[in-house]
């Protein structure tokens, strides 16, 4: 049985004071949950707040990106080893906003995934199609290529050390959520693709859904057989909403 994971992707939002307040409320809200893994991914400068406030709690923290390089002359980048040093359990890689605004390709993202893994940080690989790609019937082709980026570089074993998040681009920040059936179909496809290489790794892999997940739809989405939690954007900035989604994960465990 896969343990659900609910991770908050704060993106580039909030102040130091907001981060403290949000983390304080989340600690209080999820305190008694035992069956769900919870994590927050604040902007880089606020990682130290997460480290200070969350050390000793069951809540993990992670970054929203990581360098594909190990270290050295790469101005502005943050290495996986540095994240590990900050106690990060997770690193989001390949978010569609980075694919779109930072020109990240599957090859680059594969290297980021491998860097995180090598440092003992769990990569959360985001995959997902745009609306245009869905309408052209290309959903499976697109998410397969996102999955294969890591498979080609690091082999199927890499999926024994990471998490996948299916995030249809048309559902991110739009208020439009994939229906539970639509999401389940893609999750099952992703798991099957990895199962073709290694069944056991596929069975153990957590595949999260992301894209306008909120308290009102979380339970039904997480209730699907191949949906193992959520990567939450907008709703992760509101403590009450995020805690309610964590509760849905706890109840579905
Ligand atoms: P959203 O974002 O929940 O605001 O749609 C999800 C994400 O981008 O990870």
Short mmCIF file of C-alpha atoms and ligand atoms in Angstrom, two decimals:
data_model
loop_
_atom_site.label_atom_id
_atom_site.label_comp_id
_atom_site.label_asym_id
_atom_site.label_seq_id
_atom_site.Cartn_x
_atom_site.Cartn_y
_atom_site.Cartn_z
CA UNK A 1 0.00 0.00 0.00
CA UNK A 2 1.40 3.37 -0.99
CA UNK A 3 1.45 6.05 1.67
CA UNK A 4 -0.23 9.23 0.43
CA UNK A 5 1.87 12.38 0.06
CA UNK A 6 0.50 15.90 0.04
CA UNK A 7 3.08 18.50 -0.96
CA UNK A 8 2.56 22.25 -1.15
CA UNK A 9 4.23 24.11 -4.02
CA UNK A 10 4.25 27.71 -2.87
CA UNK A 11 5.79 28.96 -6.13
CA UNK A 12 7.06 32.57 -5.93
CA UNK A 13 4.62 33.79 -3.30
CA UNK A 14 4.62 35.38 0.12
CA UNK A 15 6.99 37.05 2.53
CA UNK A 16 9.15 35.73 5.32
CA UNK A 17 6.39 36.54 7.77
CA UNK A 18 3.80 34.76 5.60
CA UNK A 19 6.03 31.69 5.44
CA UNK A 20 6.33 31.56 9.22
CA UNK A 21 2.62 32.02 9.72
CA UNK A 22 1.72 29.40 7.15
CA UNK A 23 4.14 26.83 8.55
CA UNK A 24 2.93 27.49 12.09
CA UNK A 25 -0.69 26.88 11.07
CA UNK A 26 0.18 23.75 9.09
CA UNK A 27 2.09 22.26 12.02
CA UNK A 28 -0.95 22.84 14.25
CA UNK A 29 -3.36 21.52 11.62
CA UNK A 30 -1.68 18.23 10.70
CA UNK A 31 -0.29 17.45 14.13
CA UNK A 32 -2.43 14.38 14.70
CA UNK A 33 -2.27 12.93 11.19
CA UNK A 34 -0.32 9.69 11.11
CA UNK A 35 -1.04 8.05 7.78
CA UNK A 36 -0.23 10.81 5.33
CA UNK A 37 3.14 12.36 4.44
CA UNK A 38 3.02 16.14 4.34
CA UNK A 39 5.59 18.51 2.84
CA UNK A 40 5.98 22.17 1.94
CA UNK A 41 8.12 23.57 -0.87
CA UNK A 42 8.75 27.26 -0.14
CA UNK A 43 10.85 29.60 -2.28
CA UNK A 44 14.62 29.07 -1.76
CA UNK A 45 15.24 32.00 0.64
CA UNK A 46 12.59 30.66 3.01
CA UNK A 47 13.94 27.13 3.19
CA UNK A 48 15.82 28.04 6.35
CA UNK A 49 12.48 28.91 8.00
CA UNK A 50 11.13 25.49 7.07
CA UNK A 51 14.28 23.86 8.41
CA UNK A 52 14.09 25.78 11.69
CA UNK A 53 10.38 25.34 12.28
CA UNK A 54 9.86 21.82 10.93
CA UNK A 55 12.91 20.01 12.27
CA UNK A 56 11.63 17.45 14.74
CA UNK A 57 8.13 17.36 13.21
CA UNK A 58 6.88 14.75 10.73
CA UNK A 59 6.43 17.43 8.06
CA UNK A 60 9.02 17.44 5.32
CA UNK A 61 10.25 20.35 3.24
CA UNK A 62 11.63 20.63 -0.23
CA UNK A 63 12.68 22.96 -3.01
CA UNK A 64 10.86 23.90 -6.20
CA UNK A 65 13.86 23.26 -8.41
CA UNK A 66 17.45 22.04 -8.28
CA UNK A 67 20.50 22.53 -10.47
CA UNK A 68 21.36 19.87 -13.02
CA UNK A 69 25.02 20.51 -12.13
CA UNK A 70 26.85 19.14 -9.15
CA UNK A 71 28.47 22.43 -8.16
CA UNK A 72 30.91 25.13 -9.23
CA UNK A 73 30.66 28.16 -11.50
CA UNK A 74 26.90 28.21 -12.11
CA UNK A 75 25.72 31.62 -10.98
CA UNK A 76 22.26 31.66 -9.47
CA UNK A 77 21.87 27.91 -9.23
CA UNK A 78 21.36 25.77 -6.14
CA UNK A 79 22.81 22.27 -5.95
CA UNK A 80 21.20 19.13 -4.63
CA UNK A 81 23.94 18.82 -2.03
CA UNK A 82 23.03 22.29 -0.71
CA UNK A 83 19.39 21.26 -0.47
CA UNK A 84 20.39 18.17 1.44
CA UNK A 85 22.46 20.39 3.71
CA UNK A 86 19.29 22.35 4.43
CA UNK A 87 17.48 19.17 5.37
CA UNK A 88 15.33 19.09 2.24
CA UNK A 89 13.58 15.78 1.78
CA UNK A 90 12.18 16.64 -1.67
CA UNK A 91 12.97 18.66 -4.79
CA UNK A 92 10.33 19.40 -7.43
CA UNK A 93 11.79 18.97 -10.92
CA UNK A 94 10.31 19.65 -14.33
CA UNK A 95 7.36 21.75 -13.23
CA UNK A 96 5.48 22.95 -16.31
CA UNK A 97 6.21 26.58 -15.38
CA UNK A 98 9.92 25.79 -15.59
CA UNK A 99 9.46 23.93 -18.86
CA UNK A 100 7.55 26.94 -20.20
CA UNK A 101 9.45 29.93 -18.78
CA UNK A 102 12.93 28.49 -18.32
CA UNK A 103 13.17 26.32 -21.40
CA UNK A 104 13.71 23.09 -19.50
CA UNK A 105 13.74 19.98 -21.68
CA UNK A 106 13.26 16.35 -20.69
CA UNK A 107 17.04 15.88 -20.94
CA UNK A 108 17.74 18.77 -18.54
CA UNK A 109 15.03 17.61 -16.17
CA UNK A 110 16.41 14.08 -16.22
CA UNK A 111 19.75 15.42 -15.05
CA UNK A 112 18.08 17.40 -12.26
CA UNK A 113 16.27 14.26 -11.16
CA UNK A 114 19.55 12.35 -11.11
CA UNK A 115 21.32 15.08 -9.14
CA UNK A 116 18.62 15.13 -6.47
CA UNK A 117 18.67 11.35 -6.21
CA UNK A 118 22.46 11.23 -5.93
CA UNK A 119 22.31 13.59 -2.95
CA UNK A 120 19.57 11.66 -1.20
CA UNK A 121 16.86 14.21 -1.98
CA UNK A 122 13.63 12.72 -3.34
CA UNK A 123 12.82 14.25 -6.74
CA UNK A 124 9.17 15.00 -7.49
CA UNK A 125 8.99 14.83 -11.29
CA UNK A 126 6.14 16.81 -12.83
CA UNK A 127 4.62 15.59 -16.08
CA UNK A 128 1.58 16.83 -17.97
CA UNK A 129 0.10 17.92 -21.26
CA UNK A 130 -1.16 21.30 -22.42
CA UNK A 131 -4.78 21.82 -23.46
CA UNK A 132 -3.77 21.88 -27.10
CA UNK A 133 -1.93 18.58 -26.73
CA UNK A 134 -4.94 17.02 -25.01
CA UNK A 135 -7.29 18.23 -27.72
CA UNK A 136 -5.00 16.74 -30.34
CA UNK A 137 -5.14 13.39 -28.55
CA UNK A 138 -1.47 13.59 -27.61
CA UNK A 139 -1.76 13.29 -23.83
CA UNK A 140 -0.19 9.84 -23.56
CA UNK A 141 2.56 10.64 -26.03
CA UNK A 142 3.51 13.79 -24.08
CA UNK A 143 3.48 12.33 -20.58
CA UNK A 144 5.35 9.26 -21.86
CA UNK A 145 8.12 11.48 -23.18
CA UNK A 146 8.30 13.26 -19.80
CA UNK A 147 8.58 9.92 -18.01
CA UNK A 148 11.09 8.58 -20.52
CA UNK A 149 13.47 11.51 -19.95
CA UNK A 150 14.36 9.99 -16.60
CA UNK A 151 14.10 6.39 -17.80
CA UNK A 152 16.59 7.01 -20.61
CA UNK A 153 19.10 8.77 -18.41
CA UNK A 154 18.90 6.92 -15.13
CA UNK A 155 16.97 3.70 -15.81
CA UNK A 156 13.82 2.41 -14.16
CA UNK A 157 15.58 2.11 -10.78
CA UNK A 158 15.39 5.90 -10.58
CA UNK A 159 11.64 5.58 -10.03
CA UNK A 160 12.36 3.59 -6.91
CA UNK A 161 13.78 6.79 -5.38
CA UNK A 162 11.38 9.45 -6.58
CA UNK A 163 7.80 10.62 -6.87
CA UNK A 164 5.85 11.55 -10.02
CA UNK A 165 3.23 14.29 -10.17
CA UNK A 166 0.74 14.32 -13.02
CA UNK A 167 -0.14 17.96 -13.57
CA UNK A 168 -2.20 18.70 -16.67
CA UNK A 169 -1.05 22.18 -17.65
CA UNK A 170 -4.62 23.26 -18.42
CA UNK A 171 -5.59 22.54 -14.80
CA UNK A 172 -2.76 24.43 -13.09
CA UNK A 173 -3.94 27.60 -11.43
CA UNK A 174 -7.02 27.72 -13.64
CA UNK A 175 -9.65 26.41 -11.26
CA UNK A 176 -10.37 23.68 -13.82
CA UNK A 177 -9.55 20.29 -12.37
CA UNK A 178 -9.17 17.05 -14.28
CA UNK A 179 -12.10 14.81 -13.40
CA UNK A 180 -11.16 11.86 -11.19
CA UNK A 181 -11.66 9.56 -14.21
CA UNK A 182 -9.50 11.69 -16.49
CA UNK A 183 -6.73 11.83 -13.90
CA UNK A 184 -6.97 8.13 -13.03
CA UNK A 185 -6.65 7.21 -16.69
CA UNK A 186 -3.36 9.06 -17.06
CA UNK A 187 -2.04 7.85 -13.68
CA UNK A 188 -2.74 4.25 -14.68
CA UNK A 189 -1.00 4.84 -18.01
CA UNK A 190 2.08 6.24 -16.25
CA UNK A 191 2.24 3.35 -13.83
CA UNK A 192 1.82 0.87 -16.65
CA UNK A 193 4.66 2.45 -18.60
CA UNK A 194 7.00 1.99 -15.65
CA UNK A 195 5.59 -1.48 -14.90
CA UNK A 196 6.66 -2.53 -18.39
CA UNK A 197 10.23 -2.09 -17.18
CA UNK A 198 9.78 -3.14 -13.55
CA UNK A 199 6.48 -4.10 -11.96
CA UNK A 200 7.62 -3.84 -8.36
CA UNK A 201 9.02 -0.34 -8.77
CA UNK A 202 5.81 0.75 -10.52
CA UNK A 203 3.67 -0.64 -7.71
CA UNK A 204 5.68 1.23 -5.08
CA UNK A 205 5.83 4.54 -6.96
CA UNK A 206 3.74 7.39 -5.63
CA UNK A 207 1.99 9.31 -8.41
CA UNK A 208 0.47 12.58 -7.21
CA UNK A 209 -2.15 14.65 -8.97
CA UNK A 210 -1.69 18.41 -9.30
CA UNK A 211 -3.85 21.08 -10.91
CA UNK A 212 -6.45 23.03 -8.94
CA UNK A 213 -6.73 20.41 -6.24
CA UNK A 214 -8.72 21.86 -3.37
CA UNK A 215 -10.65 20.68 -0.30
CA UNK A 216 -13.80 20.15 -2.39
CA UNK A 217 -12.25 17.73 -4.89
CA UNK A 218 -9.28 16.23 -3.03
CA UNK A 219 -11.04 13.22 -1.50
CA UNK A 220 -12.48 12.03 -4.78
CA UNK A 221 -9.20 12.44 -6.64
CA UNK A 222 -7.09 10.78 -3.96
CA UNK A 223 -9.72 8.04 -3.75
CA UNK A 224 -8.74 6.82 -7.23
CA UNK A 225 -6.66 3.63 -7.23
CA UNK A 226 -3.59 5.17 -8.89
CA UNK A 227 -3.67 8.63 -7.30
CA UNK A 228 -1.40 8.68 -4.27
CA UNK A 229 -1.72 12.25 -3.11
CA UNK A 230 -1.40 15.76 -4.44
CA UNK A 231 0.98 18.52 -5.44
CA UNK A 232 -0.89 21.62 -4.38
CA UNK A 233 -0.26 25.13 -5.69
CA UNK A 234 -2.81 27.84 -4.90
CA UNK A 235 -4.56 25.96 -2.11
CA UNK A 236 -1.24 25.30 -0.34
CA UNK A 237 -0.98 29.02 0.47
CA UNK A 238 -4.11 28.86 2.62
CA UNK A 239 -3.40 26.84 5.74
CA UNK A 240 -7.01 25.73 6.25
CA UNK A 241 -7.32 24.49 2.66
CA UNK A 242 -3.97 22.74 2.70
CA UNK A 243 -4.75 21.05 6.02
CA UNK A 244 -8.14 19.93 4.68
CA UNK A 245 -6.42 18.34 1.67
CA UNK A 246 -3.94 16.61 4.01
CA UNK A 247 -6.95 15.29 5.92
CA UNK A 248 -8.34 13.85 2.69
CA UNK A 249 -5.01 12.05 2.26
CA UNK A 250 -5.13 10.80 5.83
CA UNK A 251 -8.70 9.53 5.38
CA UNK A 252 -7.83 7.73 2.17
CA UNK A 253 -4.71 6.03 3.51
P1 LIG B 1 -2.50 24.72 -8.56
O1 LIG B 1 -0.94 24.44 -8.92
O2 LIG B 1 -2.84 23.81 -7.41
O3 LIG B 1 -2.52 26.17 -8.19
O4 LIG B 1 -3.28 24.42 -9.78
C1 LIG B 1 -0.42 23.13 -8.88
C2 LIG B 1 1.04 23.19 -9.26
O5 LIG B 1 1.39 23.97 -10.15
O6 LIG B 1 1.87 22.45 -8.70
#
